[in-house]
Coordinates of C-alpha atoms in Angstrom, one line a residue:
M1 CA -12.0 -12.3 -3.2
S2 CA -9.1 -14.3 -1.7
E3 CA -8.7 -14.0 2.0
L4 CA -5.3 -15.6 1.7
L5 CA -3.6 -12.4 0.8
S6 CA -3.5 -9.0 2.6
F7 CA -2.2 -5.8 1.2
C8 CA -0.8 -2.4 2.1
T9 CA -0.6 0.7 -0.1
V10 CA 1.9 3.4 0.5
C11 CA 2.6 6.9 -0.9
A12 CA 4.2 10.0 0.7
S13 CA 1.2 11.6 2.4
N14 CA -1.4 8.8 2.5
Q15 CA -3.6 11.2 0.7
N16 CA -3.9 10.5 -3.1
R17 CA -2.2 7.5 -4.7
S18 CA -2.2 5.1 -1.8
M19 CA -5.8 6.1 -0.9
E20 CA -7.1 5.5 -4.4
A21 CA -5.5 2.1 -4.4
H22 CA -6.8 1.5 -0.9
K23 CA -10.3 2.3 -2.0
L24 CA -10.2 0.0 -5.1
L25 CA -8.7 -2.9 -3.1
K26 CA -11.2 -2.5 -0.3
D27 CA -14.1 -2.3 -2.7
A28 CA -12.9 -5.5 -4.4
G29 CA -13.1 -7.3 -1.0
F30 CA -9.4 -7.4 -0.1
K31 CA -7.9 -6.8 3.4
V32 CA -5.9 -3.6 3.0
R33 CA -4.2 -0.9 5.0
S34 CA -2.5 2.3 3.8
Y35 CA 0.3 4.6 5.0
G36 CA 2.5 7.6 4.1
T37 CA 6.3 7.6 4.4
G38 CA 6.7 11.4 4.6
S39 CA 7.3 13.5 7.7
A40 CA 3.9 15.2 7.3
V41 CA 0.9 15.4 5.0
R42 CA 1.6 18.1 2.3
L43 CA -1.2 19.3 0.0
P44 CA -1.2 22.1 -2.6
G45 CA -1.6 25.6 -1.2
P46 CA -2.1 29.1 -2.5
S47 CA 1.2 28.9 -4.3
I48 CA 3.9 26.3 -5.1
D49 CA 6.1 27.5 -2.2
K50 CA 3.2 27.6 0.3
P51 CA 1.8 24.1 0.6
N52 CA -0.8 23.2 3.2
V53 CA 0.9 21.0 5.8
F54 CA -0.9 18.7 8.3
Q55 CA 0.4 16.2 10.8
F56 CA -0.4 12.6 10.3
G57 CA -3.4 11.7 12.3
T58 CA -5.3 14.9 11.4
P59 CA -8.8 13.7 10.3
Y60 CA -9.5 14.2 6.7
S61 CA -12.7 16.0 7.7
T62 CA -10.6 18.6 9.6
M63 CA -8.4 19.1 6.5
R64 CA -11.5 19.6 4.4
E65 CA -12.9 22.3 6.8
Q66 CA -9.6 24.2 6.8
L67 CA -9.2 24.1 3.0
M68 CA -12.8 25.2 2.5
K69 CA -12.1 28.2 4.6
Q70 CA -8.9 28.9 2.7
D71 CA -10.1 28.9 -0.9
V72 CA -12.9 26.6 -2.1
R73 CA -12.5 27.4 -5.8
L74 CA -8.8 26.7 -5.7
H75 CA -9.1 23.3 -4.0
Q76 CA -12.0 22.3 -6.2
A77 CA -10.0 23.1 -9.3
N78 CA -6.8 21.3 -8.2
G79 CA -8.8 18.2 -7.1
V80 CA -7.8 18.2 -3.5
L81 CA -11.3 18.5 -2.2
K82 CA -12.3 15.6 -4.4
M83 CA -9.5 13.5 -3.0
I84 CA -10.5 14.3 0.6
D85 CA -14.2 13.5 -0.1
R86 CA -13.0 10.1 -1.2
N87 CA -10.7 9.6 1.7
V88 CA -13.3 10.3 4.4
T89 CA -15.3 7.3 3.1
I90 CA -12.3 5.0 3.6
K91 CA -10.8 5.9 7.0
E92 CA -10.6 8.7 9.5
A93 CA -7.1 10.1 9.0
P94 CA -3.8 9.6 7.1
Q95 CA -1.4 7.3 8.9
R96 CA 2.4 7.4 8.9
W97 CA 4.4 4.3 8.1
P98 CA 5.3 2.8 11.6
Y99 CA 9.0 3.2 11.3
I100 CA 11.1 1.2 13.8
G101 CA 12.0 3.6 16.6
Q102 CA 9.0 5.8 16.0
E103 CA 7.0 6.7 19.0
P104 CA 4.9 4.8 19.9
Q105 CA 6.9 1.8 18.7
T106 CA 4.5 -0.6 17.1
T107 CA 4.2 -3.5 14.7
Q108 CA 0.5 -3.1 14.3
G109 CA -0.4 -2.9 10.6
L110 CA 2.6 -4.9 9.4
D111 CA 0.7 -8.2 9.2
F112 CA 0.3 -8.1 5.5
D113 CA 1.7 -10.1 2.6
I114 CA 2.1 -7.5 -0.2
V115 CA 3.1 -3.8 0.1
F116 CA 2.4 -1.6 -2.9
T117 CA 4.3 1.6 -2.9
C118 CA 3.5 4.4 -5.4
E119 CA 6.9 6.1 -5.7
E120 CA 10.5 5.0 -5.7
R121 CA 11.5 7.1 -2.6
C122 CA 8.6 5.5 -0.7
F123 CA 9.7 2.1 -1.9
D124 CA 13.2 2.9 -0.6
A125 CA 11.9 4.0 2.8
V126 CA 9.8 0.9 3.3
V127 CA 12.6 -1.5 2.2
E128 CA 15.1 0.3 4.4
D129 CA 12.7 0.1 7.4
F130 CA 12.3 -3.6 7.0
M131 CA 16.1 -4.0 6.8
N132 CA 16.5 -1.9 10.0
R133 CA 13.9 -4.1 11.8
S134 CA 15.8 -7.2 10.9
Y135 CA 19.2 -5.7 11.9
N136 CA 17.9 -4.4 15.2
D137 CA 15.9 -7.5 16.1
T138 CA 17.9 -9.2 18.9
S139 CA 15.4 -12.0 19.3
S140 CA 16.4 -15.5 18.2
K141 CA 13.3 -16.1 16.0
I142 CA 14.2 -18.0 12.8
D143 CA 10.9 -18.0 11.0
R144 CA 10.4 -14.4 9.9
K145 CA 7.4 -13.4 7.8
L146 CA 8.2 -12.8 4.2
I147 CA 6.8 -9.6 2.8
H148 CA 6.8 -8.7 -0.9
V149 CA 7.3 -4.9 -1.6
I150 CA 6.3 -3.8 -5.1
N151 CA 6.7 -0.2 -6.4
V152 CA 4.2 0.9 -9.1
E153 CA 5.5 4.4 -10.1
I154 CA 2.5 6.7 -10.2
R155 CA 2.6 10.5 -10.9
D156 CA 1.1 12.3 -8.0
D157 CA -2.1 13.8 -9.4
Y158 CA -5.7 12.8 -9.2
D159 CA -6.1 11.4 -12.8
N160 CA -2.8 9.4 -12.6
A161 CA -3.8 8.1 -9.2
L162 CA -7.0 6.6 -10.9
I163 CA -4.9 4.9 -13.6
G164 CA -2.2 3.7 -11.1
G165 CA -4.8 2.5 -8.6
Q166 CA -6.5 0.4 -11.3
G167 CA -3.1 -1.0 -12.3
I168 CA -2.5 -2.0 -8.6
L169 CA -5.9 -3.6 -8.4
D170 CA -5.2 -5.6 -11.6
L171 CA -2.0 -6.9 -10.1
A172 CA -3.6 -7.7 -6.8
Q173 CA -6.3 -9.7 -8.5
Q174 CA -3.8 -11.7 -10.6
M175 CA -1.9 -12.5 -7.4
A176 CA -5.0 -13.5 -5.6
K177 CA -6.1 -15.7 -8.5
K178 CA -2.7 -17.5 -8.5
V179 CA -2.7 -18.2 -4.8
E180 CA -6.2 -19.5 -4.9
E181 CA -5.3 -21.7 -7.9
A182 CA -2.3 -23.1 -6.0
N183 CA -4.5 -23.7 -2.9
E184 CA -7.2 -25.5 -4.9
F185 CA -4.8 -27.6 -6.9
N186 CA -2.7 -28.8 -4.0
Q187 CA -5.3 -29.0 -1.4
K188 CA -6.7 -32.4 -0.6
P189 CA -10.4 -32.5 0.3
D190 CA -9.6 -33.6 3.9
Q191 CA -6.6 -31.3 4.3
K192 CA -7.5 -27.8 5.2
D193 CA -5.1 -27.1 8.0
S194 CA -2.9 -24.0 8.2
T195 CA 0.3 -26.0 7.4
S196 CA -1.0 -27.1 4.0
I197 CA -2.3 -23.5 3.2
Q198 CA 1.2 -22.2 4.0
K199 CA 2.9 -24.7 1.7
N200 CA 0.5 -23.7 -1.1
Y201 CA 1.2 -20.0 -0.4
E202 CA 4.9 -20.7 -0.8
L203 CA 4.2 -22.3 -4.2
F204 CA 2.4 -19.1 -5.2
E205 CA 5.5 -17.0 -4.2
D206 CA 7.6 -18.9 -6.8
D207 CA 5.2 -17.5 -9.5
I208 CA 5.5 -13.8 -8.4
P209 CA 8.3 -12.9 -10.9
D210 CA 6.3 -14.3 -13.8
I211 CA 3.2 -12.5 -12.6
L212 CA 5.1 -9.2 -12.4
A213 CA 6.7 -9.7 -15.8
A214 CA 3.3 -10.4 -17.5
W215 CA 1.6 -7.4 -15.7
Q216 CA 4.4 -5.0 -16.7
K217 CA 3.9 -5.9 -20.4
D218 CA 0.3 -4.9 -20.0
H219 CA 1.1 -1.7 -18.1
P220 CA 4.3 -0.3 -19.7
N221 CA 3.6 3.2 -18.4
L222 CA 3.7 2.1 -14.8
P223 CA 7.3 1.0 -14.1
L224 CA 7.8 -1.7 -11.4
L225 CA 10.4 -2.3 -8.7
Y226 CA 10.4 -5.4 -6.5
S227 CA 12.0 -6.5 -3.3
V228 CA 11.6 -9.3 -0.8
C229 CA 11.7 -8.2 2.8
Y230 CA 11.4 -10.0 6.2
N231 CA 9.6 -8.9 9.3

């Protein structure tokens, strides 16, 4: 798959929707990271008003151990153990979106081209954070990295995460195909430098609205939002 695009998937807890999309993109050969925008990881508990709350950075294996001790039958029935079993094969622990001002302050993980959020409030949080970064950046740099933030609205349950994750994979593959076509069409045999690749990537960016419109027709039950941000 194309190495010219890198992706990030985001939901509230970096537990279900973003992790299903992370898995599918990773299995397809894409470079991908995932995050959660919430203040903590919240999973279903014994009752609706008693969720299980974990801090970001808590290993998925630790979550599994605690939930097994709490009520194995409940967490098998609600699909949480199935989600965690998937997650431990992808990475060690859920990660929080690295908001500006968050300790420790870091830009690690923001070197991607496309951010897929899975809920409107997550989309709003990511876009606002990029705006804050631009506003608070006192450096004189002119050439900022352009990042495309796309929300695919996915209901937060295991089955809908499967459907939404496949939709995100389809969109990522369409984008990768387009950027590869732009690169092959405009690349001269003796011209494989980074400048020419960047120009071809910019040509691909012009096609993004058309790609999104075509994808939305094929996925009417997964509403889209789109914003361009700078980092």
